[in-house]
Coordinates of C-alpha atoms in Angstrom, one line a residue:
X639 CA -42.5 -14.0 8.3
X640 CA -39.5 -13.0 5.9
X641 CA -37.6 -10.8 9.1
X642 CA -38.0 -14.0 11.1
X643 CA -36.4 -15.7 8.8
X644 CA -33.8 -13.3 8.0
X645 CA -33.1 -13.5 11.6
X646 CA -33.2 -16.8 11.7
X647 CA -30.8 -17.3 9.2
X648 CA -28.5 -14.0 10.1
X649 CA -28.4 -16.2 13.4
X650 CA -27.2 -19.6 11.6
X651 CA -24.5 -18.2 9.8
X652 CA -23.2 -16.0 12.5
X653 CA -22.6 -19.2 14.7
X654 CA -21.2 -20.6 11.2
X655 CA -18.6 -18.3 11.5
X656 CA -18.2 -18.4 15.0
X657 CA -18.1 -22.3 14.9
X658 CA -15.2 -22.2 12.4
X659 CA -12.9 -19.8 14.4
X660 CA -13.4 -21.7 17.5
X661 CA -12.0 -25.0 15.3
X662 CA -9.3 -23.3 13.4
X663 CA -7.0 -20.6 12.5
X664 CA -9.1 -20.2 9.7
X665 CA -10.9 -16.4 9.0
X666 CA -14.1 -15.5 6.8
X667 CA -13.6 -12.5 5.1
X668 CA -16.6 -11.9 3.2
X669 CA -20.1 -10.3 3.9
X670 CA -23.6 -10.0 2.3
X671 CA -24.1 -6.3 0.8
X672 CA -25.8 -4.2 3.1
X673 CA -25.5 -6.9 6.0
X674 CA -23.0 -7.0 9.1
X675 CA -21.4 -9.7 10.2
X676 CA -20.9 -10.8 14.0
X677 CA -17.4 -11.6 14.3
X678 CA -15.2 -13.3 17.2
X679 CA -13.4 -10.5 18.6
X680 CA -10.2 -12.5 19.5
X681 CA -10.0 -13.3 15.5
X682 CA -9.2 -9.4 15.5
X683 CA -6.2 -10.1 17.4
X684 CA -2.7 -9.7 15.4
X685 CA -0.8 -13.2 15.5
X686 CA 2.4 -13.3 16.5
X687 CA 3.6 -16.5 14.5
X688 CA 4.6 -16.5 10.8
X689 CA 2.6 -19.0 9.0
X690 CA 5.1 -19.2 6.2
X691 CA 4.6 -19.2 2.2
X692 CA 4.6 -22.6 0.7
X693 CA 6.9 -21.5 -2.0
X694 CA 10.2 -20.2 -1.6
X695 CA 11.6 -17.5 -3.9
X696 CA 13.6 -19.5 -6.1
X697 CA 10.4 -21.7 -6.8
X698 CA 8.4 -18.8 -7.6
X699 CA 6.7 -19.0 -10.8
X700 CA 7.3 -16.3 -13.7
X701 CA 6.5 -12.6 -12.6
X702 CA 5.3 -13.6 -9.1
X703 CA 7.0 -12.6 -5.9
X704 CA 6.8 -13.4 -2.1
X705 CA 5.1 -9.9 -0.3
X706 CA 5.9 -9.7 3.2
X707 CA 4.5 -6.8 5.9
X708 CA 7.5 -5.3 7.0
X709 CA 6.3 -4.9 10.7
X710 CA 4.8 -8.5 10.9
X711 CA 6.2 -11.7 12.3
X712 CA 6.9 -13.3 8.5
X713 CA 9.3 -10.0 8.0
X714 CA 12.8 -11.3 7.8
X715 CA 14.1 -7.9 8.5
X716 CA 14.7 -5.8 12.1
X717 CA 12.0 -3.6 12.6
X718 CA 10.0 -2.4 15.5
X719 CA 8.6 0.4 15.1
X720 CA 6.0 2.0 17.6
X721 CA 2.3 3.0 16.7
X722 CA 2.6 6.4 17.3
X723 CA 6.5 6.1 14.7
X724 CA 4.3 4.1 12.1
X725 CA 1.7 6.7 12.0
X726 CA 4.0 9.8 12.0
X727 CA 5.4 8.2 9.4
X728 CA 2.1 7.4 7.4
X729 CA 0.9 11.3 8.2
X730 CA 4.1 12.5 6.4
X731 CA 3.4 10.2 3.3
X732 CA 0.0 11.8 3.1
X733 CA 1.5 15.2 3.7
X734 CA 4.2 14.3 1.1
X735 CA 1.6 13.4 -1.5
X736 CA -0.1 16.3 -1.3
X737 CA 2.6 18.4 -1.3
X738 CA 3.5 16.9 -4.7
X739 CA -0.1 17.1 -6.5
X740 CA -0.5 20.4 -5.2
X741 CA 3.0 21.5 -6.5
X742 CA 4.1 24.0 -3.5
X743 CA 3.7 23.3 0.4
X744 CA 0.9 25.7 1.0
X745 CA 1.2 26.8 4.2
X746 CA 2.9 26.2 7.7
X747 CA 0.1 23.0 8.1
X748 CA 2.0 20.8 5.9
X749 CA 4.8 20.6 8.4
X750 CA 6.9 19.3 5.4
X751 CA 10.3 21.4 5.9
X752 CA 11.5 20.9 2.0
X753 CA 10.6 21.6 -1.2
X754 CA 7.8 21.1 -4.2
X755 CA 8.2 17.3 -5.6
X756 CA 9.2 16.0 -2.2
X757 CA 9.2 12.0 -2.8
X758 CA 7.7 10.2 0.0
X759 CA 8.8 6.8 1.7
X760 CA 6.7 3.8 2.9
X761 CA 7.8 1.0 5.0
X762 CA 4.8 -1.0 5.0
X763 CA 5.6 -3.9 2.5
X764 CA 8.9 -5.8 0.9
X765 CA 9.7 -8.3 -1.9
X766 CA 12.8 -9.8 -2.5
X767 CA 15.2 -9.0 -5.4
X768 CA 19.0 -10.4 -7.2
X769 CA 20.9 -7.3 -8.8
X770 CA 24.1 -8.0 -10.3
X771 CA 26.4 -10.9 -11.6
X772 CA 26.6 -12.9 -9.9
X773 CA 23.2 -12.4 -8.0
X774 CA 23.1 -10.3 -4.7
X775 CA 19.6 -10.6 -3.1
X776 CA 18.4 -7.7 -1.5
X777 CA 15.2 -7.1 0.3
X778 CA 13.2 -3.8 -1.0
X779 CA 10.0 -1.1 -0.3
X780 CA 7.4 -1.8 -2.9
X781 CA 5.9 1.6 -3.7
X782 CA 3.0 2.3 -6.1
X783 CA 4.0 5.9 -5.2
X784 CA 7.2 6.3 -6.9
X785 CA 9.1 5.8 -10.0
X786 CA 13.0 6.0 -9.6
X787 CA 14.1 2.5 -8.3
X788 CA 17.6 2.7 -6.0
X789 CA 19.3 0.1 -3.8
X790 CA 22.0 1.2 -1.2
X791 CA 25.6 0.1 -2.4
X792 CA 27.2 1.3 1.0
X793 CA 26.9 0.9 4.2
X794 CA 25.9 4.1 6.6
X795 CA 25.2 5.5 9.9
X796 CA 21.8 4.3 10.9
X797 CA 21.1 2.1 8.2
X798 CA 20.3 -1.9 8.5
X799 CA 19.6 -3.1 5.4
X800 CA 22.0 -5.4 3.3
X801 CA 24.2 -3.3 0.8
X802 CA 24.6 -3.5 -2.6
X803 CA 28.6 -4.4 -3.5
X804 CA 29.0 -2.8 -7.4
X805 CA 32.4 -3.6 -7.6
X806 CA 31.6 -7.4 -7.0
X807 CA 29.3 -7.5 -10.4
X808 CA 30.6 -7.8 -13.4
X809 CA 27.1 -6.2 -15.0
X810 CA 27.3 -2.8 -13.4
X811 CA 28.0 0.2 -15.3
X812 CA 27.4 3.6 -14.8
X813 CA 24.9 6.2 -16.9
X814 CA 26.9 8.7 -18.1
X815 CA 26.2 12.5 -17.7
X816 CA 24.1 14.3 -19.9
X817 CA 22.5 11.6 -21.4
X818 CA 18.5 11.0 -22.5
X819 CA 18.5 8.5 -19.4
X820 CA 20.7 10.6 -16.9
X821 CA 17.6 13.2 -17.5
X822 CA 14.7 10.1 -16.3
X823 CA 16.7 10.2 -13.0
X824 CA 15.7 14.3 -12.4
X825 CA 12.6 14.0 -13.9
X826 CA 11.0 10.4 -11.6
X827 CA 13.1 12.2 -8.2
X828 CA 12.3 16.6 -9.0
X829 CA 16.1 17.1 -8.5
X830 CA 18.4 18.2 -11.2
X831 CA 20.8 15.3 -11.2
X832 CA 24.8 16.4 -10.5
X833 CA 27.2 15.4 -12.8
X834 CA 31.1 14.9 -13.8
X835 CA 32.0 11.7 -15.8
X836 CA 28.6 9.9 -14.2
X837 CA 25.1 10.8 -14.1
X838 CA 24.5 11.2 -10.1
X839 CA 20.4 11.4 -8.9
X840 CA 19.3 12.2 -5.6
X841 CA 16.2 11.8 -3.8
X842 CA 15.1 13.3 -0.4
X843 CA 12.4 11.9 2.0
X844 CA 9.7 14.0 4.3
X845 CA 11.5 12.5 7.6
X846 CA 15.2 13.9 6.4
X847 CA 16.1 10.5 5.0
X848 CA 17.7 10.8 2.0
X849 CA 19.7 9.2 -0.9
X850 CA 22.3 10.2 -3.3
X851 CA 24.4 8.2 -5.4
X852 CA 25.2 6.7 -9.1
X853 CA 22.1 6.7 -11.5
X854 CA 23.4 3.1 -13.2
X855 CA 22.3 0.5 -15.7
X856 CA 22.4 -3.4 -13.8
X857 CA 20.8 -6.8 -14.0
X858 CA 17.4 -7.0 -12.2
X859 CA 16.5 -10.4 -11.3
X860 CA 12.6 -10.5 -9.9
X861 CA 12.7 -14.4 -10.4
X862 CA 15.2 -17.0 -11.8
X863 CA 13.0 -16.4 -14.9
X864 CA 12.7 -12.7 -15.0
X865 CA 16.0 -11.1 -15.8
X866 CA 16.7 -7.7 -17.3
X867 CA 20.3 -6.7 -18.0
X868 CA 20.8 -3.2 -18.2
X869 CA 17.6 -1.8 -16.0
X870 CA 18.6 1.3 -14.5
X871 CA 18.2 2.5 -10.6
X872 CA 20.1 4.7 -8.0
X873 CA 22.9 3.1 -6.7
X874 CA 23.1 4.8 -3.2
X875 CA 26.4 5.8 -1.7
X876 CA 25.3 8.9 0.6
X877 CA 22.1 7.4 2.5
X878 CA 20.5 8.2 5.2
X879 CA 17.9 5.8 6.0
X880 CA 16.3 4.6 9.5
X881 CA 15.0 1.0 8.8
X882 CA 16.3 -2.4 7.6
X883 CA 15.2 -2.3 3.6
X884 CA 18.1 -2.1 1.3
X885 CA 16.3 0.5 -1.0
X886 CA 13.1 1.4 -3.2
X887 CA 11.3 -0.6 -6.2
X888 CA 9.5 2.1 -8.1
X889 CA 6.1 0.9 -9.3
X890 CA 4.6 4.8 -10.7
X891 CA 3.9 5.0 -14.1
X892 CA 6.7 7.0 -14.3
X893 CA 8.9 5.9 -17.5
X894 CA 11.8 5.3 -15.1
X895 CA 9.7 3.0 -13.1
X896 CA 10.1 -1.0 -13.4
X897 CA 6.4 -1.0 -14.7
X898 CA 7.7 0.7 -18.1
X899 CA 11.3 -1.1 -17.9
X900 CA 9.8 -4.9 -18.0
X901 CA 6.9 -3.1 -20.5
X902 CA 8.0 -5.4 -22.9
X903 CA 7.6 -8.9 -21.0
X904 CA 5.0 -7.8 -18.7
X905 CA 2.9 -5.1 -20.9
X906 CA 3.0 -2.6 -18.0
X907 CA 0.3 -5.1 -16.4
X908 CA 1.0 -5.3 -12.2
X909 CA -0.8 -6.4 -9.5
X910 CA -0.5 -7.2 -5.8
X911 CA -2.3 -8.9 -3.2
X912 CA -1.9 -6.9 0.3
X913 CA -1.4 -10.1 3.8
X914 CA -4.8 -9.1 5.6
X915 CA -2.9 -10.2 8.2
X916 CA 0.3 -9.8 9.4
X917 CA 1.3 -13.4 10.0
X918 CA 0.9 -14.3 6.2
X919 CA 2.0 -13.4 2.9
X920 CA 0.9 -11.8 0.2
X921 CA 2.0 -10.9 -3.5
X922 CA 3.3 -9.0 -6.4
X923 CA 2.9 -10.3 -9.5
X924 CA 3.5 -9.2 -13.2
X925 CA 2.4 -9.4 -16.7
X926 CA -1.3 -11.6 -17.9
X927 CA -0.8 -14.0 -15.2
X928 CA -2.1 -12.1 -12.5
X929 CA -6.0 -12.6 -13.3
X930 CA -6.3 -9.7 -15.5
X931 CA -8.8 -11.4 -17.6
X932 CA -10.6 -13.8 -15.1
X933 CA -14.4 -12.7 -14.9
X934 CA -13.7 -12.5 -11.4
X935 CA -12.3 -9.2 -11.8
X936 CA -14.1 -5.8 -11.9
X937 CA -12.8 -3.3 -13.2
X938 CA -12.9 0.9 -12.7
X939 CA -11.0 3.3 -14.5
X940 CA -7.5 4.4 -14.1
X941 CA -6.6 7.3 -14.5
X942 CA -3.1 8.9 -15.3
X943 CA -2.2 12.2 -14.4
X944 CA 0.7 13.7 -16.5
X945 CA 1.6 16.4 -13.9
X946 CA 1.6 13.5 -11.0
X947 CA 3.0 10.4 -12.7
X948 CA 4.0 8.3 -9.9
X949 CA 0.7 8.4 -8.7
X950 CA -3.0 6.6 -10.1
X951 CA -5.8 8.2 -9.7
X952 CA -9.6 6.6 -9.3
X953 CA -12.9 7.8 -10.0
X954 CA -14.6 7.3 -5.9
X955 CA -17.9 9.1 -6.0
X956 CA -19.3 7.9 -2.4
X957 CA -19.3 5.7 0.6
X958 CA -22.1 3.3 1.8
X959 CA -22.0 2.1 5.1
X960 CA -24.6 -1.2 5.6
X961 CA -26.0 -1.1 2.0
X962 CA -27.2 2.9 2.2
X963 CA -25.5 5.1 0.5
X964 CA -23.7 8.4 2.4
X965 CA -25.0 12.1 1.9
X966 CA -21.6 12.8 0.6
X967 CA -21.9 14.7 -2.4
X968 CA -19.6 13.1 -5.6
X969 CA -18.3 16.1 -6.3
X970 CA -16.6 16.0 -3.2
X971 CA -14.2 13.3 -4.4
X972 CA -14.5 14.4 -7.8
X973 CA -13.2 17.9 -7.6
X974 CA -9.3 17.0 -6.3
X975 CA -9.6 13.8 -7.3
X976 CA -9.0 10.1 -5.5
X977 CA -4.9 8.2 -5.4
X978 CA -5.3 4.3 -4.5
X979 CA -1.6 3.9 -2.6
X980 CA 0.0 0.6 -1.8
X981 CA 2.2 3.0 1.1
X982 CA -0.4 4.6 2.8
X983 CA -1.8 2.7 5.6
X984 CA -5.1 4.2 6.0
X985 CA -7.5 5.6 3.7
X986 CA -7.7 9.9 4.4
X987 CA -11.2 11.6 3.2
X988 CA -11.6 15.2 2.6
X989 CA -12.8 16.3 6.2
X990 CA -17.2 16.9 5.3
X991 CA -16.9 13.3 4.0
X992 CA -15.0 11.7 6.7
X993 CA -17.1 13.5 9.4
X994 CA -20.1 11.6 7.5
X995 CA -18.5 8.6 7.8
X996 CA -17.4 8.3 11.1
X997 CA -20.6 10.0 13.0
X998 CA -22.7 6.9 10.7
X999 CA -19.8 4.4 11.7
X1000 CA -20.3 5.9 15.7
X1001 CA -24.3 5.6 15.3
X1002 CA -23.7 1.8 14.1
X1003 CA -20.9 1.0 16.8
X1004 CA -23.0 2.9 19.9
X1005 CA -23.5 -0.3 21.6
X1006 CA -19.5 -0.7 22.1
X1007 CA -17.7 1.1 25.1
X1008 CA -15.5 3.8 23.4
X1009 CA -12.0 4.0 24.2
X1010 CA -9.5 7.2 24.1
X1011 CA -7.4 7.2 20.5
X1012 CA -3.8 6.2 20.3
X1013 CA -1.3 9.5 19.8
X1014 CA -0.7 11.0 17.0
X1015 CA -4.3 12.5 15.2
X1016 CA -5.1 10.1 12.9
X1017 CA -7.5 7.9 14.4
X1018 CA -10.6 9.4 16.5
X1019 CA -12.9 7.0 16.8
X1020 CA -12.1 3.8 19.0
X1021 CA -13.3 1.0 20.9
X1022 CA -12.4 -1.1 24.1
X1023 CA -13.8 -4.3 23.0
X1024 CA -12.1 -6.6 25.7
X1025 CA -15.1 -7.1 27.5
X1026 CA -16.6 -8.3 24.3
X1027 CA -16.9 -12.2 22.9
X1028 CA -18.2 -11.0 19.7
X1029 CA -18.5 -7.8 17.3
X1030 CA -20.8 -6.9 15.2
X1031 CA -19.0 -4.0 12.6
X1032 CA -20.9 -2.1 10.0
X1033 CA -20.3 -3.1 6.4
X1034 CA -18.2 0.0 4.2
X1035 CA -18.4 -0.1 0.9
X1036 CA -16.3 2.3 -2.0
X1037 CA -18.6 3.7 -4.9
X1038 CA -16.9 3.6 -8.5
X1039 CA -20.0 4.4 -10.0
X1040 CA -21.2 2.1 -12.9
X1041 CA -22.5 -0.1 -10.8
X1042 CA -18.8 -1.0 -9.4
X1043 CA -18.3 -1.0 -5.7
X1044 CA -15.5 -2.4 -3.6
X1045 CA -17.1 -4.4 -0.3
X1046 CA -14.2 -3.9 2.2
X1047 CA -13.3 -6.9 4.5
X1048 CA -15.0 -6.5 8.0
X1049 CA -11.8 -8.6 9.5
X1050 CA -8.7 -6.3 8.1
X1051 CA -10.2 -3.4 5.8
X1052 CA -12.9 -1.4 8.6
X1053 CA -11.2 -1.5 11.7
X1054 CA -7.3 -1.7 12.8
X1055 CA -6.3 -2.8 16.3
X1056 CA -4.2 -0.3 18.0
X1057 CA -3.3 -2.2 21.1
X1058 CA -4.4 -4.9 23.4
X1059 CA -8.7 -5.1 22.7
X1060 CA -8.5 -1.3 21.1
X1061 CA -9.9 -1.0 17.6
X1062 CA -10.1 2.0 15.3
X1063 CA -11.7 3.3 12.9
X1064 CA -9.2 2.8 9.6
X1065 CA -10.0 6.1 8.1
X1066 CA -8.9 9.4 9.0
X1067 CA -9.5 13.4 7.6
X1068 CA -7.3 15.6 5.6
X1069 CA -6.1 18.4 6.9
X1070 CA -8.5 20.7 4.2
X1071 CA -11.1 20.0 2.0
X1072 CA -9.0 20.6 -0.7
X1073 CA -6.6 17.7 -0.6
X1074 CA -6.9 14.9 -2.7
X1075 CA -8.9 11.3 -1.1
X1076 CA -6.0 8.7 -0.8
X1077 CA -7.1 4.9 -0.3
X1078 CA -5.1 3.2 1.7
X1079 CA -3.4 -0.2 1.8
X1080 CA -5.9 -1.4 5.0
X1081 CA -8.7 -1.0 2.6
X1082 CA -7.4 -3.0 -0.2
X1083 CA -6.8 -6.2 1.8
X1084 CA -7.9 -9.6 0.7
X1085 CA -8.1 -8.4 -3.0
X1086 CA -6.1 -9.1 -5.7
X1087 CA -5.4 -5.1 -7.1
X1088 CA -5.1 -5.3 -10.3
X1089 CA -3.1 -2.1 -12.9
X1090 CA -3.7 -2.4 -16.1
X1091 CA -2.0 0.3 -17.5
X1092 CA -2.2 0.0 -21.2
X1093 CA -6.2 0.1 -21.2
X1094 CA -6.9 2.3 -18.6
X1095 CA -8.5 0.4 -15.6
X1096 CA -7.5 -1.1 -12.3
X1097 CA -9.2 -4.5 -11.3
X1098 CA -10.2 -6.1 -7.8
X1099 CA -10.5 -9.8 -7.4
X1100 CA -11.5 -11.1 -3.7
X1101 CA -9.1 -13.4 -3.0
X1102 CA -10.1 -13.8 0.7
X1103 CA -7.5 -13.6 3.5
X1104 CA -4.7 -16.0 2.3
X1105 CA -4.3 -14.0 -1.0
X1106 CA -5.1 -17.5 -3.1

């Protein structure tokens, strides 16, 4: 009978799998639409051992850099952040974002304590960057949520990272006030830039960070072959900023933003590939080298939103959850629209559709003991899975519509462990049904993301977990 052999062969490949993680380090990311997947719970486990990139940054090739997790072994920076300090601070880039699309903090339930335009800060991923002449390598945020580019040229009270020395390059000069560019720094930060002799931009964060200093025009060296005399970014003096990155690369489609900067080498073409896990690697990459045109890729619009341009928008229409499709009406995306964010750690639903998800996700998971959710209110819906050999987790899957869905990884992009054998649920509710759907980084893991700016469309390319 055809269920009999379904099972049968549901049964073979399951000990496939389980057969190669038993043998190796090795992880299968993939799954049949529709189907689950039994998977060895201990593969769920972060490692703890930096399996490090075959390719060091000066051997790099043209447009591509080294992505590191900021929080994982491979990080070469000091950082130790708690769960409940990671998620505060992934609740206030949410609350941020929202802030800006909405244009005014709209009541006492943001809990943001500034203004409109509020930028917002991740921590959650770093490349490596020169600046100057001779070259000064500095370790930087990738954000897809921001525009204005800055480094920190002096050291401060609570700050880690390596600083910036101007007065040691002989390419640094300052943007003077009242110029066509000093006027890119107010509009990519919201704040009217000071000025004297030199144009001066600041930029404050949700958390009170905050950095002022010299809007300026320097070399930017991405890789031995990607230099750009004269790319202009913040030069921080007054910082304050809790963590060990030595500042921000803006990738918004903001003009101030290094997407439109390099436009001329790199055609405003980007795209990254997230580590699905933390002891690896993954990638940033520039211009038609990063797949763009492989078949491999599908593509869904991208969407640019003139009053929001540091963000992109997507068309989501629904959710399917083992091959069926949601009750979640489209227009419940569709009426305050969808942001894919490479800062956000989880993906946040308006709260009807998150409520459908996770009661469907609870129905599918009821043979799994439940376990109490870490602090903080982003996460409800958790499982104690050390009594467990194996798991069986429901296939999620993002509807595009046109036929375009995005299948995410039952290894990194379903479930996040919080602890020990504790597993969540990697999605979580706005706060009203009003805000806009953000999709996180979790749920973009082991695909190549793909901007294409000029045509209008972001790509996905599975790349499985080692971002090949």
């Amino acid at each position: 009978m055809a269920s009999l052999h379904t099972s049968f062969l549901n049964f073979s490949l399951s000990s496939f799998v389980l057969l190669l993680l038993s043998c190796s380090w090795y992880k299968v990311s993939w799954a049949h639409d529709g189907e689950t997947v039994e998977i060895a719970v201990h593969s769920l486990l972060p490692e703890t051992n930096c399996i490090p990139s075959s390719k060091g940054f000066d051997n790099h090739p043209s447009g591509k850099l080294q992505l590191v997790d900021v929080n994982g072994p491979c990080s070469p920076l000091e950082t130790t952040p708690s769960l409940e300090e990671i998620l505060h601070q992934d609740q206030l880039r949410v609350r941020s974002i929202h802030s800006m699309i909405n244009k005014h903090v709209r009541d006492s339930k943001a809990k943001i304590p500034t203004r409109f335009g509020l930028p917002f800060k991740t921590k959650n991923y770093v490349v490596n960057i020169g600046v100057g002449t001779p070259n000064q390598n500095l370790w930087v945020t990738m954000d897809t949520g921001s525009s204005l580019s800055w480094i920190l040229c002096k050291t401060c009270p609570n700050c880690r990272g390596l600083p910036f020395s101007p007065s040691q390059s002989s390419s640094y000069s300052n943007i003077a006030c009242g110029s066509a560019d000093c006027s890119q720094a107010y509009s990519a930060t919201h704040h009217s830039p000071a000025c004297r002799d030199a144009c001066i931009y600041q930029t404050q964060y949700a958390d009170s960070d905050y950095s002022v200093g010299f809007f300026a025009r320097e070399t930017l060296r991405l890789t031995p072959s990607d230099v750009f005399p004269g790319f202009k970014l913040g030069c921080g003096h007054d910082v304050k900023l809790r963590d060990s990155t030595s500042g921000i690369l803006g990738l918004g489609s903001h003009p101030a933003s290094l997407v439109y900067q390099t436009a001329t080498k790199f055609g405003k073409v980007f795209s990254y590939c997230l580590p699905s896990s933390t002891n690896s690697n993954g990638f940033l990459a520039f211009g038609n080298q990063t797949g763009s045109t492989s078949p491999a890729v599908r593509y869904i619009r991208l969407i640019l939103n003139p009053q929001n341009p540091d963000l992109y928008y997507v068309p989501l229409n629904g959710i399917s959850l083992n091959g069926r499709r949601l009750a979640i009406p489209a227009s419940t995306f569709s009426a305050h629209g969808t942001v894919i964010d490479s800062g956000t750690i989880v993906s946040y639903l308006p709260p009807s559709a998150y409520i459908i998800l996770r009661n469907a996700f609870r129905a599918a998971m009821s043979g799994y003991p439940s376990a109490t959710p870490p602090r903080g209110g982003v996460y409800d819906t958790c499982y104690d899975l050390s009594r467990n050999r194996t798991v069986t987790i429901p296939s999620i899957k993002l509807n595009f519509g046109g036929g375009i869905d995005l299948l995410l990884d039952q290894y990194s992009g379903v479930i996040t462990n919080v602890g020990s054998y504790k597993f969540c649920l990697a999605f979580s509710a706005n706060d009203d049904e009003e805000e806009t759907t953000i999709i996180g980084s979790i749920q973009q893991k082991t695909y190549e993301v793909i901007y294409d700016v000029p045509r209008g469309r972001l790509g996905f390319r599975s790349v499985g977990a080692t971002c090949n």
